[in-house]
Coordinates of C-alpha atoms in Angstrom, one line a residue:
Chain X
M1 CA 98.7 92.4 32.4
L2 CA 98.8 89.4 30.1
K3 CA 95.6 87.9 28.9
R4 CA 95.0 84.2 29.2
S5 CA 92.9 81.6 27.5
P6 CA 90.0 80.2 29.5
L7 CA 91.8 76.9 29.1
Y8 CA 95.0 78.2 30.9
P9 CA 94.4 76.1 34.1
L10 CA 94.0 73.0 31.9
H11 CA 97.2 73.7 30.0
K12 CA 99.0 74.1 33.3
K13 CA 97.7 70.8 34.4
L14 CA 98.9 69.2 31.1
G15 CA 102.4 70.5 31.8
A16 CA 102.6 73.4 29.4
K17 CA 105.5 75.8 29.4
F18 CA 104.1 79.2 28.6
T19 CA 105.2 82.1 26.4
E20 CA 104.1 85.6 25.8
F21 CA 102.6 86.3 22.4
A22 CA 100.8 89.4 21.4
G23 CA 99.7 90.2 24.9
F24 CA 98.6 86.6 25.7
E25 CA 100.2 84.0 27.9
M26 CA 99.8 80.9 25.9
P27 CA 101.4 77.4 25.9
L28 CA 104.8 77.4 24.1
Q29 CA 105.0 73.7 24.3
F30 CA 103.7 70.7 26.3
T31 CA 106.6 68.3 25.8
S32 CA 108.9 69.4 22.9
I33 CA 108.4 71.6 19.9
K34 CA 110.0 69.1 17.6
E35 CA 107.9 66.2 18.9
E36 CA 104.7 68.3 18.7
H37 CA 105.6 69.4 15.2
L38 CA 106.1 65.9 13.9
T39 CA 102.9 64.7 15.7
V40 CA 100.9 67.2 13.6
R41 CA 102.6 66.2 10.4
E42 CA 102.3 62.5 11.1
T43 CA 99.1 62.0 13.0
V44 CA 97.0 64.6 14.9
G45 CA 97.5 67.5 17.3
L46 CA 95.2 69.8 19.2
F47 CA 95.8 73.5 19.6
D48 CA 94.1 76.1 21.8
V49 CA 94.3 79.3 19.6
S50 CA 92.0 81.4 21.7
H51 CA 94.6 84.3 21.4
M52 CA 93.1 84.8 17.9
S53 CA 90.3 87.2 17.8
N54 CA 86.6 86.9 17.0
V55 CA 84.6 89.7 15.4
W56 CA 81.0 89.4 14.2
V57 CA 80.2 91.4 11.0
T58 CA 76.5 91.6 10.7
G59 CA 73.8 93.6 8.9
R60 CA 72.0 94.0 5.6
E61 CA 75.2 95.1 3.9
A62 CA 77.8 93.0 5.8
E63 CA 79.0 91.5 2.5
K64 CA 79.5 95.0 1.1
L65 CA 81.6 96.0 4.1
L66 CA 83.8 92.9 3.8
S67 CA 84.3 93.4 0.0
L68 CA 85.3 97.1 0.6
T69 CA 87.7 96.3 3.4
T70 CA 89.4 93.1 2.2
I71 CA 91.1 92.0 -1.0
E72 CA 88.4 89.4 -1.5
D73 CA 85.1 90.0 -3.3
A74 CA 82.9 88.7 -0.5
S75 CA 80.0 88.1 -2.9
R76 CA 82.0 85.1 -4.2
I77 CA 81.9 83.5 -0.8
K78 CA 78.6 81.7 -0.4
E79 CA 77.0 80.8 2.9
E80 CA 78.9 78.1 4.8
R81 CA 82.1 78.9 3.0
S82 CA 85.1 80.8 4.5
Q83 CA 88.0 82.7 3.0
Y84 CA 91.5 83.8 3.8
T85 CA 92.1 87.4 3.0
A86 CA 93.7 90.7 4.1
I87 CA 92.5 94.0 5.4
L88 CA 94.5 96.9 3.9
R89 CA 95.1 100.6 4.7
E90 CA 94.5 103.1 1.9
D91 CA 98.2 102.9 1.0
G92 CA 97.9 99.2 0.3
T93 CA 99.8 98.0 3.4
I94 CA 98.4 95.1 5.4
I95 CA 96.6 95.9 8.7
D96 CA 95.9 92.2 9.3
D97 CA 95.3 89.0 7.5
V98 CA 92.1 87.3 8.5
I99 CA 89.8 84.4 7.7
F100 CA 86.1 85.3 7.5
L101 CA 83.4 82.7 7.8
H102 CA 80.1 83.2 6.0
I103 CA 77.9 81.7 8.7
D104 CA 74.5 82.6 7.4
K105 CA 72.7 85.4 5.5
D106 CA 74.2 88.8 6.5
R107 CA 76.4 87.2 9.3
Y108 CA 80.1 86.7 9.1
M109 CA 82.6 85.7 11.7
V110 CA 85.9 87.4 11.1
I111 CA 89.0 85.9 12.8
P112 CA 91.8 88.6 13.1
N113 CA 95.1 87.8 14.7
A114 CA 95.9 87.9 18.4
G115 CA 95.6 91.4 19.8
M116 CA 94.1 92.8 16.6
D117 CA 90.5 92.5 17.7
E118 CA 90.0 96.2 18.6
T119 CA 92.0 97.5 15.7
V120 CA 90.0 95.5 13.2
T121 CA 86.6 96.1 14.8
S122 CA 87.1 99.9 14.9
W123 CA 88.5 99.9 11.4
L124 CA 85.5 98.0 10.0
N125 CA 83.0 100.3 11.9
E126 CA 84.8 103.5 10.8
K127 CA 84.7 102.3 7.2
A128 CA 81.0 101.4 7.5
E129 CA 80.3 104.9 8.7
E130 CA 82.5 106.6 6.1
Y131 CA 81.0 104.7 3.2
N132 CA 77.5 104.7 4.6
I133 CA 77.3 100.9 4.7
D134 CA 74.6 99.2 6.8
A135 CA 76.7 96.8 8.7
E136 CA 78.3 96.5 12.1
A137 CA 81.4 94.9 13.5
T138 CA 81.3 93.6 17.1
N139 CA 84.3 92.3 19.0
V140 CA 83.3 89.1 20.7
S141 CA 86.8 87.7 21.2
K142 CA 86.3 87.2 24.9
D143 CA 83.3 85.0 24.4
F144 CA 85.1 82.4 22.3
V145 CA 87.6 79.7 22.7
I146 CA 89.2 78.6 19.4
L147 CA 90.4 75.0 19.0
A148 CA 92.3 73.7 16.0
I149 CA 92.6 70.0 15.4
Q150 CA 95.2 69.4 12.7
G151 CA 97.0 66.5 11.1
P152 CA 96.2 63.5 8.8
K153 CA 94.2 61.9 11.6
S154 CA 92.2 65.0 12.5
R155 CA 89.1 64.0 10.6
D156 CA 89.1 60.5 12.1
T157 CA 89.5 61.9 15.6
L158 CA 86.9 64.6 15.3
Q159 CA 84.4 62.4 13.5
K160 CA 83.9 60.4 16.8
L161 CA 82.5 63.5 18.5
T162 CA 80.1 64.8 15.9
D163 CA 77.2 63.6 13.8
V164 CA 78.1 65.8 10.9
D165 CA 79.8 63.7 8.2
L166 CA 83.1 65.4 8.0
N167 CA 83.8 64.0 4.6
T168 CA 81.1 66.3 3.3
V169 CA 82.7 69.4 4.9
G170 CA 84.9 70.6 2.0
F171 CA 88.1 72.6 2.3
F172 CA 87.3 76.1 3.7
A173 CA 83.7 75.1 4.3
C174 CA 82.1 76.2 7.6
R175 CA 78.9 75.4 9.5
Y176 CA 77.3 75.0 12.8
A177 CA 77.9 71.5 14.2
N178 CA 77.4 69.7 17.4
V179 CA 80.8 68.6 18.7
S180 CA 80.9 66.7 22.0
G181 CA 77.3 67.7 22.5
E182 CA 78.0 71.5 22.2
K183 CA 77.0 73.7 19.3
C184 CA 80.2 75.1 17.7
I185 CA 81.2 76.7 14.5
L186 CA 83.2 74.1 12.6
S187 CA 85.4 75.0 9.7
H188 CA 87.8 73.0 7.5
T189 CA 90.6 75.4 8.0
G190 CA 94.0 75.6 9.7
Y191 CA 97.5 77.1 9.9
T192 CA 99.6 73.9 9.5
G193 CA 99.1 72.9 5.9
E194 CA 97.7 69.6 7.0
L195 CA 94.2 68.2 6.9
G196 CA 92.5 70.0 9.8
F197 CA 89.5 71.6 11.4
E198 CA 88.9 74.6 13.6
L199 CA 86.2 75.1 16.2
Q200 CA 84.8 78.4 17.5
V201 CA 83.4 77.5 20.9
T202 CA 81.0 79.6 23.0
P203 CA 80.4 79.9 25.8
T204 CA 83.9 79.4 26.8
D205 CA 83.2 77.2 29.8
V206 CA 82.2 74.2 27.6
A207 CA 85.6 74.3 25.9
K208 CA 87.4 72.4 28.6
H209 CA 85.4 69.2 28.1
I210 CA 85.5 69.5 24.3
F211 CA 89.3 69.8 24.6
M212 CA 89.5 66.7 26.9
D213 CA 87.1 64.8 24.7
I214 CA 89.2 65.4 21.6
L215 CA 92.3 64.3 23.4
E216 CA 90.5 61.1 24.4
A217 CA 89.1 60.5 20.9
G218 CA 92.5 60.9 19.4
K219 CA 94.3 58.6 21.9
E220 CA 94.5 55.7 19.4
Y221 CA 96.4 58.1 17.0
N222 CA 98.7 59.3 19.8
I223 CA 97.2 62.8 19.7
K224 CA 99.0 65.5 21.6
P225 CA 98.2 69.0 22.8
I226 CA 100.4 71.4 20.7
G227 CA 101.8 74.7 21.7
L228 CA 102.6 77.9 19.8
G229 CA 106.2 76.9 19.3
A230 CA 105.2 74.1 16.9
R231 CA 102.4 76.2 15.5
D232 CA 105.1 78.7 14.3
T233 CA 107.4 76.0 12.8
L234 CA 104.4 74.3 11.1
R235 CA 103.2 77.4 9.5
L236 CA 106.7 78.5 8.4
E237 CA 107.4 75.2 6.7
K238 CA 104.2 75.9 4.6
C239 CA 105.1 79.6 4.1
F240 CA 102.1 81.0 5.9
L241 CA 102.5 84.5 7.1
L242 CA 102.8 85.5 10.7
A243 CA 101.4 88.9 11.8
G244 CA 104.3 90.8 13.4
N245 CA 106.9 89.1 11.3
E246 CA 105.8 89.2 7.7
F247 CA 103.7 92.4 7.7
E248 CA 105.1 94.2 10.7
G249 CA 105.4 97.9 9.8
G250 CA 103.1 97.4 6.8
H251 CA 104.0 95.4 3.7
T252 CA 101.5 95.1 0.9
P253 CA 100.0 91.8 -0.3
L254 CA 102.1 92.1 -3.5
E255 CA 105.2 92.1 -1.4
A256 CA 104.0 89.4 1.0
M257 CA 103.4 86.6 -1.5
L258 CA 99.6 87.2 -1.4
S259 CA 99.0 88.2 -5.0
W260 CA 96.9 85.0 -5.3
A261 CA 94.5 86.3 -2.7
I262 CA 93.8 89.6 -4.4
N263 CA 90.6 89.7 -6.2
W264 CA 91.1 92.6 -8.7
D265 CA 87.6 92.5 -10.0
H266 CA 86.1 94.4 -7.1
D267 CA 86.8 97.8 -5.5
F268 CA 88.5 97.7 -2.1
I269 CA 90.4 100.0 0.2
G270 CA 94.1 100.0 -0.9
K271 CA 93.4 98.8 -4.5
E272 CA 94.7 102.0 -6.2
A273 CA 97.9 101.8 -4.2
L274 CA 98.4 98.2 -5.2
I275 CA 97.7 98.9 -8.9
K276 CA 100.4 101.6 -8.8
Q277 CA 102.8 99.4 -7.0
K278 CA 102.2 96.6 -9.5
E279 CA 102.9 98.9 -12.4
E280 CA 106.1 100.3 -11.0
G281 CA 107.2 96.8 -10.0
D282 CA 110.1 98.0 -7.9
Y283 CA 109.2 96.5 -4.5
P284 CA 110.8 93.9 -2.3
R285 CA 109.2 90.4 -2.4
L286 CA 108.9 87.8 0.2
T287 CA 111.2 85.0 -0.9
C288 CA 111.7 81.5 0.5
L289 CA 115.3 80.6 1.5
E290 CA 116.6 77.2 2.4
C291 CA 120.1 77.0 4.1
I292 CA 122.8 75.1 2.3
D293 CA 125.3 75.7 5.1
K294 CA 124.5 74.9 8.8
G295 CA 122.8 77.7 10.7
I296 CA 119.5 79.0 11.7
P297 CA 118.2 82.2 10.2
R298 CA 116.1 84.4 12.5
H299 CA 113.8 87.4 12.2
G300 CA 116.0 90.5 11.4
C301 CA 119.0 88.7 9.8
E302 CA 120.3 90.5 6.8
V303 CA 120.6 88.8 3.4
E304 CA 123.4 89.6 1.0
K305 CA 124.5 88.8 -2.5
N306 CA 128.2 89.3 -3.3
G307 CA 128.5 91.3 -0.1
E308 CA 125.7 93.7 -1.0
K309 CA 122.6 93.8 1.2
I310 CA 119.6 92.7 -0.7
G311 CA 117.0 92.1 2.0
V312 CA 116.1 91.0 5.5
V313 CA 114.7 87.8 7.0
S314 CA 111.1 88.1 8.3
S315 CA 110.8 84.6 9.8
G316 CA 113.4 81.9 10.2
T317 CA 113.7 78.6 12.1
M318 CA 115.2 75.1 12.0
S319 CA 112.7 73.0 10.0
P320 CA 111.9 70.0 12.1
C321 CA 110.8 68.1 8.9
L322 CA 113.8 69.0 6.8
N323 CA 116.4 69.4 9.5
K324 CA 117.6 72.5 7.8
G325 CA 117.5 76.2 8.4
I326 CA 114.6 77.9 6.5
A327 CA 113.6 81.5 6.2
M328 CA 111.2 83.8 4.5
A329 CA 112.9 87.1 3.6
Y330 CA 112.0 90.3 1.9
L331 CA 114.4 90.5 -1.0
N332 CA 114.9 93.2 -3.6
P333 CA 113.3 92.6 -7.0
G334 CA 115.5 90.4 -9.2
F335 CA 116.6 88.0 -6.5
Q336 CA 113.6 85.6 -6.6
K337 CA 114.9 83.1 -9.1
E338 CA 114.7 79.5 -7.9
G339 CA 118.1 78.1 -7.1
L340 CA 119.8 81.5 -6.7
E341 CA 122.4 81.4 -3.9
V342 CA 122.5 84.2 -1.3
D343 CA 124.2 84.7 2.1
I344 CA 122.1 85.0 5.2
I345 CA 124.2 86.9 7.8
I346 CA 123.9 85.1 11.1
R347 CA 125.9 86.6 14.0
G348 CA 128.1 88.4 11.5
K349 CA 128.9 85.3 9.5
P350 CA 127.5 84.6 6.0
V351 CA 125.6 81.3 5.8
K352 CA 124.9 80.1 2.3
A353 CA 121.3 79.6 1.3
K354 CA 119.3 79.2 -1.9
V355 CA 116.0 80.5 -3.1
V356 CA 113.3 77.7 -3.2
K357 CA 109.7 77.5 -4.3
P358 CA 107.1 77.6 -1.5
P359 CA 106.2 75.6 0.5
F360 CA 109.4 74.3 2.1
V361 CA 107.6 71.1 3.1
K362 CA 105.6 69.6 0.3
Q363 CA 102.3 67.9 0.5
D364 CA 103.8 64.4 0.0
W365 CA 106.3 64.9 2.8
L366 CA 104.8 62.2 5.0
K367 CA 104.8 59.6 2.2
T368 CA 108.3 60.2 1.2
H369 CA 109.5 60.5 4.7
K370 CA 108.0 57.2 5.8
S371 CA 109.7 55.2 3.0
Chain V
M1 CA 112.9 68.8 39.0
A2 CA 116.2 69.6 37.3
E3 CA 119.2 67.6 38.3
V4 CA 122.1 69.5 40.0
R5 CA 125.2 67.4 40.5
D6 CA 127.2 67.8 43.8
D7 CA 130.6 67.3 42.2
L8 CA 130.3 70.3 39.8
K9 CA 130.6 74.0 40.1
Y10 CA 128.1 76.4 38.5
T11 CA 127.6 79.9 37.2
E12 CA 124.6 82.2 37.6
T13 CA 124.2 82.0 33.9
H14 CA 123.6 78.2 34.1
E15 CA 126.9 76.8 32.9
W16 CA 128.5 73.9 34.8
V17 CA 132.2 73.4 35.3
K18 CA 134.0 70.1 36.1
I19 CA 137.7 70.6 37.2
R20 CA 140.2 68.0 36.1
E21 CA 143.6 69.3 37.3
N22 CA 144.1 72.4 35.2
I23 CA 141.3 71.7 32.8
A24 CA 137.8 73.0 33.2
V25 CA 135.1 71.0 31.3
V26 CA 132.2 73.2 30.6
G27 CA 128.6 72.5 29.7
I28 CA 125.1 73.8 30.4
T29 CA 123.0 72.6 33.3
D30 CA 120.0 70.3 33.2
H31 CA 117.9 73.3 34.2
A32 CA 119.2 75.3 31.3
Q33 CA 118.6 72.6 28.7
S34 CA 115.1 72.1 29.9
E35 CA 114.4 75.9 29.7
L36 CA 115.9 76.2 26.2
T37 CA 113.8 73.2 25.0
D38 CA 114.9 71.2 21.9
I39 CA 118.4 72.2 21.0
V40 CA 118.9 72.0 17.3
Y41 CA 122.2 73.9 16.7
V42 CA 125.4 74.6 18.4
E43 CA 128.0 77.1 17.2
L44 CA 131.3 76.0 18.8
P45 CA 134.4 78.2 19.2
E46 CA 137.7 77.4 17.5
E47 CA 140.1 75.2 19.5
G48 CA 143.1 77.3 20.6
K49 CA 141.1 80.5 21.2
E50 CA 141.7 82.4 24.4
V51 CA 138.7 83.5 26.4
K52 CA 138.2 85.6 29.4
K53 CA 135.7 84.7 32.2
G54 CA 132.3 86.1 31.2
D55 CA 133.1 86.2 27.4
E56 CA 130.7 84.7 25.0
L57 CA 131.9 81.1 24.6
C58 CA 129.5 79.7 22.1
T59 CA 125.9 79.8 21.0
V60 CA 123.2 77.2 21.5
E61 CA 120.0 77.4 19.5
S62 CA 116.7 75.8 20.2
V63 CA 113.9 75.8 17.7
K64 CA 112.6 78.9 19.3
S65 CA 115.6 80.9 20.5
V66 CA 119.2 81.7 20.5
S67 CA 121.2 81.6 23.7
E68 CA 124.8 82.7 24.4
I69 CA 126.9 80.5 26.7
Y70 CA 129.5 82.4 28.7
A71 CA 133.0 81.3 29.7
P72 CA 132.9 80.4 33.4
V73 CA 136.7 80.8 33.7
S74 CA 139.5 82.4 31.7
G75 CA 141.9 80.4 29.6
K76 CA 142.6 78.7 26.3
I77 CA 140.0 76.5 24.7
V78 CA 141.8 73.2 24.2
K79 CA 139.0 71.0 23.0
V80 CA 135.5 71.4 21.7
N81 CA 132.8 68.7 21.6
K82 CA 132.6 68.3 17.8
E83 CA 130.0 65.5 18.2
L84 CA 127.5 68.2 18.9
E85 CA 127.7 69.7 15.5
D86 CA 125.8 66.8 14.1
T87 CA 123.8 65.8 17.2
P88 CA 123.1 68.9 19.2
E89 CA 120.1 67.2 20.9
V90 CA 122.7 65.3 23.0
I91 CA 122.8 68.4 25.2
N92 CA 119.1 67.8 26.0
K93 CA 119.6 64.1 26.7
S94 CA 122.9 64.2 28.6
P95 CA 123.7 67.8 29.7
Y96 CA 126.3 66.7 32.2
D97 CA 128.1 63.9 30.3
D98 CA 127.9 63.5 26.6
G99 CA 126.6 67.0 26.1
W100 CA 129.7 68.9 27.4
L101 CA 130.7 71.8 25.2
V102 CA 134.4 72.8 25.6
E103 CA 137.5 72.2 27.7
I104 CA 139.3 75.2 28.9
E105 CA 142.9 75.2 30.2
V106 CA 142.5 77.3 33.3
K107 CA 144.7 80.3 33.6
D108 CA 144.0 81.4 37.1
K109 CA 142.6 78.8 39.6
N110 CA 141.5 81.6 41.9
E111 CA 138.7 82.3 39.5
L112 CA 137.1 79.0 40.4
D113 CA 136.4 80.3 43.9
S114 CA 133.8 82.7 42.6
L115 CA 131.7 79.8 41.1
L116 CA 128.7 78.4 42.9
D117 CA 128.6 75.0 44.5
A118 CA 125.6 72.7 44.0
E119 CA 123.7 74.2 47.0
G120 CA 124.3 77.7 45.8
Y121 CA 123.1 76.9 42.3
K122 CA 120.0 75.1 43.6
K123 CA 119.0 78.3 45.3
I124 CA 118.8 80.3 42.1
I125 CA 116.8 77.9 40.0

């Protein structure tokens, strides 16, 4: 039985086409993936991302538990700040990538991926017990609707509905805020690479009017509701990882282009394995490929150099902004040099591609694209 | 509601066929293009290639997925719609006219009898 967002009836009314994702039936698109994608890049879009999970981590030693179980030193993350990080197994492989929000003293909201709520909750509780840490994880995913409002006009849109001055909410800041008259957790975060905010809304029955109020507030900017189709293409253009694609079967953060997120100055589960892997150096690395020939790489396509297999595509699509095939692929060490040409094998045929620096779509895309 | 044209024949796999003497013009239906969503790439076959009914004819890709299009009849591919290589979105805009995919020189006209008429196709969508 597929789970649904509390906003499912509203999406249906708005004309959504649905798709299955990680056990949820969520909107794939409302009008067109391409159109929705460009709406977020050019103005503003509204997502229901309630398939994502919500886990409270509370208790006197909540910070200690998060430091132990993530690659981030949680003591660095002050109250009303949030952080993107990853939870690892002892062998260094990624269980899930999450954002945690430091809401107030000894209280954190962790946002695991869709369908990962129970796995992450039990992992955190097991580790609390094993290491004798006074903290507790509670799965509250069912109690929350998560909305993401993303795009250059997201701030102007949301500002109409809250008395919090959004210019004072810095990147990755989080706080309680009244939005549309309802108390929400507001954070300056997102998964599109654009200016954007996310709202954790509880109880879920108030989410519908907030959703409609945001659509109304964004009317002058031609806001649109956005489905998971565009969410995937938006994140891929910015080289953000997708659970199930980039760390399906357990890649490590070193392999998955997350070295920047590892805080080596603290002890965490998986650290020893990462140190060993780093020393040995002989591991595949997530690499960005842009097609030179026509063709669309997809998850699972093999990558070759001079006829030899050197890796496999973890995510691929047609970039709506660049109008080219783009892919992230795990390639053997030594094949990461910018400009290096490789072949992506699509339906048995080699399609020429080159290694590029992330992200595929740069920050100034809108400016350069408009001119 | 997806458009189904009365003057065309259809397959259960959502291709349409228009018969002009011994030539079958083939495309995908309005229903199919709407289900596939934004079409961003078409891999067309070589002209001159022989196909059998039910063979994979070409591949149509949307942002999200890859779909195989099957030959509704057997014969030689005499023409492909090269315009689609640069403007695949035409299939979304005009699935029955400008968005045609290939022309097949029909080998055995009896095969056409097994295709669905508009009424038959409407029942399956």
